[in-house]
PDB file of N, CA and C in Angstrom:
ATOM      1  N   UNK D   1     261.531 -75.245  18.488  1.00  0.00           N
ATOM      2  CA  UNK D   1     262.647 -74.500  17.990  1.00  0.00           C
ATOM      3  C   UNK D   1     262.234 -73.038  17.894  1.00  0.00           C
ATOM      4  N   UNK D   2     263.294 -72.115  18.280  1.00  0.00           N
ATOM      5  CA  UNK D   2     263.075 -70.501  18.394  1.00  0.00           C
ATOM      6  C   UNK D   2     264.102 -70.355  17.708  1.00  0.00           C
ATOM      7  N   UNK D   3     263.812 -69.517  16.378  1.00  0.00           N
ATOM      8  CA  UNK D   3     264.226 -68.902  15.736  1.00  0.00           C
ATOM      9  C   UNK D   3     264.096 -67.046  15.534  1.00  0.00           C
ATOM     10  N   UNK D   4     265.095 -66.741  15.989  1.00  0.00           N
ATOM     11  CA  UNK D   4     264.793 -64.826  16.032  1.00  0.00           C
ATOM     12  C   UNK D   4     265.604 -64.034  14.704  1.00  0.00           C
ATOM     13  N   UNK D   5     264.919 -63.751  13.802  1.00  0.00           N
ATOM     14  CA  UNK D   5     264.916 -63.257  12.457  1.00  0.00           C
ATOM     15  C   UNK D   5     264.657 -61.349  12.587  1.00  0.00           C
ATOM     16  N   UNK D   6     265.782 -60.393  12.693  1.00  0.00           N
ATOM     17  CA  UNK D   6     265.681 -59.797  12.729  1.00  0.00           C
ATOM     18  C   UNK D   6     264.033 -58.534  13.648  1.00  0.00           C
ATOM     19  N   UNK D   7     263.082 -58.451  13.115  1.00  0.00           N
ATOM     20  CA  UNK D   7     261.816 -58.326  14.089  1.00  0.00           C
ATOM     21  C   UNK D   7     261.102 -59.315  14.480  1.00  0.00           C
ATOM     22  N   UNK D   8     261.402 -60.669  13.719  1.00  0.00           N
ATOM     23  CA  UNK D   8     260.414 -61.546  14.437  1.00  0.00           C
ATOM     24  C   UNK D   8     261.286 -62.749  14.610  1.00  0.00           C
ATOM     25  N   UNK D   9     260.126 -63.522  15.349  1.00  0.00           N
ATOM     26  CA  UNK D   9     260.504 -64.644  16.164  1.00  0.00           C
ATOM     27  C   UNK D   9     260.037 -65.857  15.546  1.00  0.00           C
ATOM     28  N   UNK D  10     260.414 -66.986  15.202  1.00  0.00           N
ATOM     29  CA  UNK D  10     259.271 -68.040  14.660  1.00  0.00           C
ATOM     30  C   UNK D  10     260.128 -69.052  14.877  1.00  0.00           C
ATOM     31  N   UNK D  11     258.926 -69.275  15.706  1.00  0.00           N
ATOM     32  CA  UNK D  11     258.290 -70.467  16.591  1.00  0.00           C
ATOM     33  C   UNK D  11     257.930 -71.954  15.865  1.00  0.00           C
ATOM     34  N   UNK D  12     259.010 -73.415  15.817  1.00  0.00           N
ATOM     35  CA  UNK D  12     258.719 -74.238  14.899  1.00  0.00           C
ATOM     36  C   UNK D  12     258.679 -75.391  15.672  1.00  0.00           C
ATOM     37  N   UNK D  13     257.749 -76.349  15.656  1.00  0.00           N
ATOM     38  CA  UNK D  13     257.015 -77.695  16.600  1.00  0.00           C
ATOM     39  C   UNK D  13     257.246 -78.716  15.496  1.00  0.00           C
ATOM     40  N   UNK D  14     258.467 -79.639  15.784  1.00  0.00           N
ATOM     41  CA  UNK D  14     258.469 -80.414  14.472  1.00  0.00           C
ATOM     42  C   UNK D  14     257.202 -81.941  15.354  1.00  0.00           C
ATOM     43  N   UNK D  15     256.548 -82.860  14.069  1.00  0.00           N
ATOM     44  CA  UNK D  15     256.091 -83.836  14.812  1.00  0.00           C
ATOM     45  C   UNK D  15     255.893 -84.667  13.417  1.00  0.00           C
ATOM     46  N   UNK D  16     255.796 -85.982  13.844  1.00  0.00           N
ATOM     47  CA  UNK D  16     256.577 -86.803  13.381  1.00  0.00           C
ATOM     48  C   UNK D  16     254.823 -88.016  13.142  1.00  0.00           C
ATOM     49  N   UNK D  17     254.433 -87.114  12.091  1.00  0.00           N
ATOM     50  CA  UNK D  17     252.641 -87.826  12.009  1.00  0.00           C
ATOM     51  C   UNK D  17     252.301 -88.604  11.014  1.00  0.00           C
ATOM     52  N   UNK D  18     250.938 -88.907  10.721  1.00  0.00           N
ATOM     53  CA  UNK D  18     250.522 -89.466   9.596  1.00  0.00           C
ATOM     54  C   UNK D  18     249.347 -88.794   8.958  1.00  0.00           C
ATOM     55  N   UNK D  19     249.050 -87.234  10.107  1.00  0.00           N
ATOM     56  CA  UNK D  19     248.105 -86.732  10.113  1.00  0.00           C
ATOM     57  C   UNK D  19     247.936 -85.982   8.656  1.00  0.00           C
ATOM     58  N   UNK D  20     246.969 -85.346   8.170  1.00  0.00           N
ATOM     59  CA  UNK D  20     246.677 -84.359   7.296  1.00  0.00           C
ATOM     60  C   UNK D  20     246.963 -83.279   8.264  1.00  0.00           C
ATOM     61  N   UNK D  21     246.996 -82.051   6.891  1.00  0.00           N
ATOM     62  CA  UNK D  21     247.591 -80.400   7.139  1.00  0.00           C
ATOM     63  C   UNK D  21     246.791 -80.308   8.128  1.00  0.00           C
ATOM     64  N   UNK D  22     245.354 -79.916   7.939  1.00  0.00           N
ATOM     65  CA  UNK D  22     244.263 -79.711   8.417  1.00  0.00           C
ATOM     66  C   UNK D  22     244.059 -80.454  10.081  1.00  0.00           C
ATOM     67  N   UNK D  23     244.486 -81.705   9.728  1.00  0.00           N
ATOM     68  CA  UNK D  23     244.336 -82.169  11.230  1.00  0.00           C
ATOM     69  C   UNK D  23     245.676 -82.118  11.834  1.00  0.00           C
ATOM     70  N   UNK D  24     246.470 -82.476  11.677  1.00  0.00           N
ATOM     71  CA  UNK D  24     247.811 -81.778  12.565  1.00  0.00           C
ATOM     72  C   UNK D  24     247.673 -80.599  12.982  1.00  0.00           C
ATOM     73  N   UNK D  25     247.004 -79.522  12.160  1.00  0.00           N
ATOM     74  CA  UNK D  25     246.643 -78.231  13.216  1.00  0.00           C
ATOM     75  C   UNK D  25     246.206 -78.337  14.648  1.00  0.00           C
ATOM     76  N   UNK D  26     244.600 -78.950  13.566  1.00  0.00           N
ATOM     77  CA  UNK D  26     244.047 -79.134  14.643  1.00  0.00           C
ATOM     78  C   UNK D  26     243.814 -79.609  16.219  1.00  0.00           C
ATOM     79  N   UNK D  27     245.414 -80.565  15.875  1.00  0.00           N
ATOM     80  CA  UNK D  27     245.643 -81.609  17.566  1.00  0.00           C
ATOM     81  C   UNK D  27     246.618 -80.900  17.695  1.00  0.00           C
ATOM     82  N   UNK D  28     246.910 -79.889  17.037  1.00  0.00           N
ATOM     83  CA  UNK D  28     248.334 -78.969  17.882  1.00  0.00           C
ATOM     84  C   UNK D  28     248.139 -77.454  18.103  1.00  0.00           C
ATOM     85  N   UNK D  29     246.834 -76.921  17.922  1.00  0.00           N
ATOM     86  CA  UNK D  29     246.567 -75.721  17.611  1.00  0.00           C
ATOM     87  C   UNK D  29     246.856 -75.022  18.817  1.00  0.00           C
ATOM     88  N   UNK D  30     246.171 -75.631  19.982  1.00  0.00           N
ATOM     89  CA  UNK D  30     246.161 -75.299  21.053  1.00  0.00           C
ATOM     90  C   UNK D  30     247.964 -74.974  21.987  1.00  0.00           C
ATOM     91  N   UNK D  31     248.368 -75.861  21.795  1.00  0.00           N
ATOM     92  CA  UNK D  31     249.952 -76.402  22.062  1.00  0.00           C
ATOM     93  C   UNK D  31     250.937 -75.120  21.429  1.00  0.00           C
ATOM     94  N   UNK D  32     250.878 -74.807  20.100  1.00  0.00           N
ATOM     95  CA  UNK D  32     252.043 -74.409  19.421  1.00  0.00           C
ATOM     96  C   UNK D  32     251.644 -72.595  19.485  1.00  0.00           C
ATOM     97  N   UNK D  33     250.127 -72.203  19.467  1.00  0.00           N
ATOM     98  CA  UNK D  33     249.403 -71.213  19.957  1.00  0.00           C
ATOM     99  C   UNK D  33     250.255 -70.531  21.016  1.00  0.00           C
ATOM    100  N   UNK D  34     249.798 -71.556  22.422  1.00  0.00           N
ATOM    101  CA  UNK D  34     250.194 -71.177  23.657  1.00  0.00           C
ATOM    102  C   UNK D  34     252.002 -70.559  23.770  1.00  0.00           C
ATOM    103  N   UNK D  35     252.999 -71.646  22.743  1.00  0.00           N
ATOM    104  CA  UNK D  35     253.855 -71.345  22.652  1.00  0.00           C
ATOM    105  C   UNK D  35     253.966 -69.908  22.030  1.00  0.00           C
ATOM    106  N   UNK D  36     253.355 -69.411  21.146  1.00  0.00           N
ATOM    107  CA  UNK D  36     253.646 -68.098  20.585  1.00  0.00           C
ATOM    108  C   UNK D  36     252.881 -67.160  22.071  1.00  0.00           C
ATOM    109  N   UNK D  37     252.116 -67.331  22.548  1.00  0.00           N
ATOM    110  CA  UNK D  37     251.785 -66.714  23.749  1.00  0.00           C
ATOM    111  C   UNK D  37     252.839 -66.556  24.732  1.00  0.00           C
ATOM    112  N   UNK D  38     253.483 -67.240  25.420  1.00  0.00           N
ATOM    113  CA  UNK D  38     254.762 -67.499  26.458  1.00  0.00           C
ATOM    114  C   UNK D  38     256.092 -66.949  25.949  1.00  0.00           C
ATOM    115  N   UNK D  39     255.875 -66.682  24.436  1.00  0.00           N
ATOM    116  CA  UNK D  39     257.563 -66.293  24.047  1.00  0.00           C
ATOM    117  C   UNK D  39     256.952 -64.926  23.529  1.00  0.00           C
ATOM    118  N   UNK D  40     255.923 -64.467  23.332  1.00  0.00           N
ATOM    119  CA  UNK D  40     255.333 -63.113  22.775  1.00  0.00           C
ATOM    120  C   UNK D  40     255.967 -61.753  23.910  1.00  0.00           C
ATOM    121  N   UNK D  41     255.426 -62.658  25.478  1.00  0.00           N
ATOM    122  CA  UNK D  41     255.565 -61.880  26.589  1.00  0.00           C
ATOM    123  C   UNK D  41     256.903 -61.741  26.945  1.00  0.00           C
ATOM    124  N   UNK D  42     257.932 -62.507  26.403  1.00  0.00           N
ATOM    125  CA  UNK D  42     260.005 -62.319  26.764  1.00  0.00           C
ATOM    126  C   UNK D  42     259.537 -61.318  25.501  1.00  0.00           C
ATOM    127  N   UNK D  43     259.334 -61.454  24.423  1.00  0.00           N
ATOM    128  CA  UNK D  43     259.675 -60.226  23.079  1.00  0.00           C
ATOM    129  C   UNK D  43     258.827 -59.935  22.735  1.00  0.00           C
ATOM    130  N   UNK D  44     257.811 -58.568  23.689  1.00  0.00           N
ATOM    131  CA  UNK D  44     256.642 -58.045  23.118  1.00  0.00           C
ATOM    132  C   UNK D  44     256.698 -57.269  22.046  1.00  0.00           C
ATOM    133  N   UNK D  45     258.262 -56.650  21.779  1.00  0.00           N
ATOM    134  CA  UNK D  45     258.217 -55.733  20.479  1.00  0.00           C
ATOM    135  C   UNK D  45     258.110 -56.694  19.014  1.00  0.00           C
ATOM    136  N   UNK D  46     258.279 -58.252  19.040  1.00  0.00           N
ATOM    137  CA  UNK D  46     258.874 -58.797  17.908  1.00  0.00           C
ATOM    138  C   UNK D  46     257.391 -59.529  17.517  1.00  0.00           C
ATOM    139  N   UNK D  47     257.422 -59.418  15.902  1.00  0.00           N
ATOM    140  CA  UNK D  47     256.241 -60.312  15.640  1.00  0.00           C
ATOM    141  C   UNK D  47     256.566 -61.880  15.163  1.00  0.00           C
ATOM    142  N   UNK D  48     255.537 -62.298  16.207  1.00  0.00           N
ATOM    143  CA  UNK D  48     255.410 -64.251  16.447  1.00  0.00           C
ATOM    144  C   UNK D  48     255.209 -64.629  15.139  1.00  0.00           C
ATOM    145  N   UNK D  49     255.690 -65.628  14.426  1.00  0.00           N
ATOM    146  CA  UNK D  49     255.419 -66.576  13.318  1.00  0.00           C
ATOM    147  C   UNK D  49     255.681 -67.615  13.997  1.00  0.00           C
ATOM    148  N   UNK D  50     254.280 -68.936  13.869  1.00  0.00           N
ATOM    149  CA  UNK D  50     254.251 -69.966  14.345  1.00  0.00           C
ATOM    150  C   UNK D  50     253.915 -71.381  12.776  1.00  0.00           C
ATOM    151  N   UNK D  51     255.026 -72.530  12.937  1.00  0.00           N
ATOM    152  CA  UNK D  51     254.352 -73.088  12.310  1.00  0.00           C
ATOM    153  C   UNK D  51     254.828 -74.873  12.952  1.00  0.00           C
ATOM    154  N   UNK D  52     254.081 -75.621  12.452  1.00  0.00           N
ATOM    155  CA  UNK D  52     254.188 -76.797  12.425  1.00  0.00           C
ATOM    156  C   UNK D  52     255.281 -77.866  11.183  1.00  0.00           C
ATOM    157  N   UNK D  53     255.906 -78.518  11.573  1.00  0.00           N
ATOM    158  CA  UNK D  53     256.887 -79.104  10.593  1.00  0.00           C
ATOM    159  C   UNK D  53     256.499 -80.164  10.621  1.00  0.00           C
ATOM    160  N   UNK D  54     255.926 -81.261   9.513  1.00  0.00           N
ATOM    161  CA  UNK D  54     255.418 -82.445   9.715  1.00  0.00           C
ATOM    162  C   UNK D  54     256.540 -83.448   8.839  1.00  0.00           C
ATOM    163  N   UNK D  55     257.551 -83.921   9.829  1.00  0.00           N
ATOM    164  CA  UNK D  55     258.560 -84.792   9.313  1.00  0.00           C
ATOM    165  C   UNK D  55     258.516 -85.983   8.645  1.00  0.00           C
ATOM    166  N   UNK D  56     257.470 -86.817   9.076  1.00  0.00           N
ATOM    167  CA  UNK D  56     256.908 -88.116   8.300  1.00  0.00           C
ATOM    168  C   UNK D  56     256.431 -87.772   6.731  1.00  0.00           C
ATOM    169  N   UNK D  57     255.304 -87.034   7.027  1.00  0.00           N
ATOM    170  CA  UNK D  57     255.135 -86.530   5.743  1.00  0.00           C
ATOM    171  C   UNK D  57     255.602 -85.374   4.654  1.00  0.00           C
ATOM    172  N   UNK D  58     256.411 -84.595   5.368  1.00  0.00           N
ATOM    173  CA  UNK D  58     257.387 -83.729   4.792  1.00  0.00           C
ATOM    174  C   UNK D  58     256.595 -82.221   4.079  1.00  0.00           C
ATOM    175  N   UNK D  59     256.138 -81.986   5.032  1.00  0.00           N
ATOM    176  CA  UNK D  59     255.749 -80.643   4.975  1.00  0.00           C
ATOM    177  C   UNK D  59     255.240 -79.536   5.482  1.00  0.00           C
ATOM    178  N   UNK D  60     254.923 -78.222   5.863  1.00  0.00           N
ATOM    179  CA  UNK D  60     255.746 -77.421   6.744  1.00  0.00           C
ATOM    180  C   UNK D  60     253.870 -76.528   6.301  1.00  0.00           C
ATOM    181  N   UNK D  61     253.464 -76.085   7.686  1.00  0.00           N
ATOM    182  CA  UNK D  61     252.363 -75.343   7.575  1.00  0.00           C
ATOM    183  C   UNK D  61     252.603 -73.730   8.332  1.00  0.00           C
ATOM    184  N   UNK D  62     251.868 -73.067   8.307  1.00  0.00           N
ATOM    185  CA  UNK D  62     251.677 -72.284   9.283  1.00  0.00           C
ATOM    186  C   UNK D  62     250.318 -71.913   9.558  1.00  0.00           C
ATOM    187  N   UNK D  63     250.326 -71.165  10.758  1.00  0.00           N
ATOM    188  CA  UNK D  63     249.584 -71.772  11.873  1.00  0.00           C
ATOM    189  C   UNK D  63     248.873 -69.639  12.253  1.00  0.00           C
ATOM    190  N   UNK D  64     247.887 -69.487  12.643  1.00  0.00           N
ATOM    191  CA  UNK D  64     248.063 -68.255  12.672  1.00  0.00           C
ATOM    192  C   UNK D  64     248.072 -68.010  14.049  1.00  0.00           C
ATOM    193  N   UNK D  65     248.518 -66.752  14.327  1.00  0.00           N
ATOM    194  CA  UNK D  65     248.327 -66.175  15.339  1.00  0.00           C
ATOM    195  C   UNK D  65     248.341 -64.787  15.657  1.00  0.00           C
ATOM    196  N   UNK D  66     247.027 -64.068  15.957  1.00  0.00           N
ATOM    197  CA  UNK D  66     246.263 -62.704  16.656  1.00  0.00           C
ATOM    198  C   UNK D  66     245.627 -62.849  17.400  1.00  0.00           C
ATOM    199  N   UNK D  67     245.191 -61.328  18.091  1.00  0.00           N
ATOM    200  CA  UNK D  67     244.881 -61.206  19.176  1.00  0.00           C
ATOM    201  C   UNK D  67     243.181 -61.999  19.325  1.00  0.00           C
ATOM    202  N   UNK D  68     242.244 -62.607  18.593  1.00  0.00           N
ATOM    203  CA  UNK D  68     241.420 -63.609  18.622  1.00  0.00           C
ATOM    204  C   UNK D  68     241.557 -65.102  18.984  1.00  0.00           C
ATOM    205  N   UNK D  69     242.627 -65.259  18.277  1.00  0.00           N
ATOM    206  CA  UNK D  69     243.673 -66.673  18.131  1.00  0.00           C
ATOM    207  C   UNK D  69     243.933 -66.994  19.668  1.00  0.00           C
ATOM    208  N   UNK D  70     244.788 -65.378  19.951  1.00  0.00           N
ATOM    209  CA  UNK D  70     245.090 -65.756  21.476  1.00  0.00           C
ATOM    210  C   UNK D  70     244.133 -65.809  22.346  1.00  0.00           C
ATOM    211  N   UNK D  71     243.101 -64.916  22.234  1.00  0.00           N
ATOM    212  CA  UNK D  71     242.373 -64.850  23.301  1.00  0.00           C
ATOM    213  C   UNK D  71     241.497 -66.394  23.063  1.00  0.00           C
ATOM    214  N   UNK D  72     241.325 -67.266  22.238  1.00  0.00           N
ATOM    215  CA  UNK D  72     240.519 -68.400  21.618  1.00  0.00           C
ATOM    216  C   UNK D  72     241.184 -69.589  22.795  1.00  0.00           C
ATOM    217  N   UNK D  73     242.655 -69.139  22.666  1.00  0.00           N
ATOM    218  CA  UNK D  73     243.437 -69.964  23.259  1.00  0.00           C
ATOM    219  C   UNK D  73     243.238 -70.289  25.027  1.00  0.00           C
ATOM    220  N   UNK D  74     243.762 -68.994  25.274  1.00  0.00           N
ATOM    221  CA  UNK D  74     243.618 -68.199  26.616  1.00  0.00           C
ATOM    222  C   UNK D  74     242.121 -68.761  27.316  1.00  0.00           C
ATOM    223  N   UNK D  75     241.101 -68.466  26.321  1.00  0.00           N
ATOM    224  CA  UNK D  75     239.596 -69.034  27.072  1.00  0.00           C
ATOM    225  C   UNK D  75     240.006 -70.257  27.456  1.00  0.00           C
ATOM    226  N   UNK D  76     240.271 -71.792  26.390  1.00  0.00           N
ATOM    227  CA  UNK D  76     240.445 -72.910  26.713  1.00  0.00           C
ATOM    228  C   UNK D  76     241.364 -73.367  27.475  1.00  0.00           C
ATOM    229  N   UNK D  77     242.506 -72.479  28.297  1.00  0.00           N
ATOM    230  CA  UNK D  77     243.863 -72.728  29.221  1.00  0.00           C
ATOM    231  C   UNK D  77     242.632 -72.427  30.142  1.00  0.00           C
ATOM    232  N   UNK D  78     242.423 -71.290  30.859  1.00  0.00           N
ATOM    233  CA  UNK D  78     241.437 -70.712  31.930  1.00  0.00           C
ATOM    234  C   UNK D  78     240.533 -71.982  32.203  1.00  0.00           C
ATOM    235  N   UNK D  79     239.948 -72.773  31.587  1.00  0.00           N
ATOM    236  CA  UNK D  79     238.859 -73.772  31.703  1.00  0.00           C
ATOM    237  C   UNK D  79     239.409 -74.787  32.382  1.00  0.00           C
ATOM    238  N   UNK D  80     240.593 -75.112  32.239  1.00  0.00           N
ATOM    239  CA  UNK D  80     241.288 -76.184  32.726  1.00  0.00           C
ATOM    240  C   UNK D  80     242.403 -75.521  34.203  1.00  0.00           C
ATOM    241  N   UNK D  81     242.283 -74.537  34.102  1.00  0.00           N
ATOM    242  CA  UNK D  81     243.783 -73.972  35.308  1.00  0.00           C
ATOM    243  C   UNK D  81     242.745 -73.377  36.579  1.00  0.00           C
ATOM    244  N   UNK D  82     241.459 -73.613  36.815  1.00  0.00           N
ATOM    245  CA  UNK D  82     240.317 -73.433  37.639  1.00  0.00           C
ATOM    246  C   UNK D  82     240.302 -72.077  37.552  1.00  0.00           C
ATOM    247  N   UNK D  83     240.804 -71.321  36.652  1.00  0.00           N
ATOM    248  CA  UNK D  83     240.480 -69.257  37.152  1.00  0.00           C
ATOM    249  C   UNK D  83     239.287 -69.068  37.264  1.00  0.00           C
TER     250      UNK D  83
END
């Protein structure tokens, strides 16, 4: 879900777990990341807010994202896309 809030944009991945905060990040970090990457570049002026919505267990994280974050990301896409 894309939501555009006056300057920013935020970015929401609902999933439907049994996971903890901590580990639902973690198996989605990569995933919901990339998404703030791909919608950053349509609205480079707007700032990305990314979070995770965990429906089973009913509660709502966020997730960060800067230019470390991305580039963290970016290394582990490159590893897999043969660059």
């Amino acid at each position: 879900n894309i939501i555009e809030k006056d300057d920013t944009i935020i970015i929401t991945d609902y999933k439907f777990s049994s996971l903890d905060n901590e580990s639902l990040i973690e198996n989605y970090f990569i995933q919901i990341v990339f998404y703030g990457i791909v919608v950053e570049k349509i609205y480079p002026d707007k700032e990305i807010k990314l979070q995770l919505i965990n429906l089973k267990n009913k509660y709502k994280t966020y997730v960060d994202f800067n230019d470390n974050i991305k580039q963290k990301v970016m290394n582990i896409i490159e590893k897999y896309d043969g660059r």
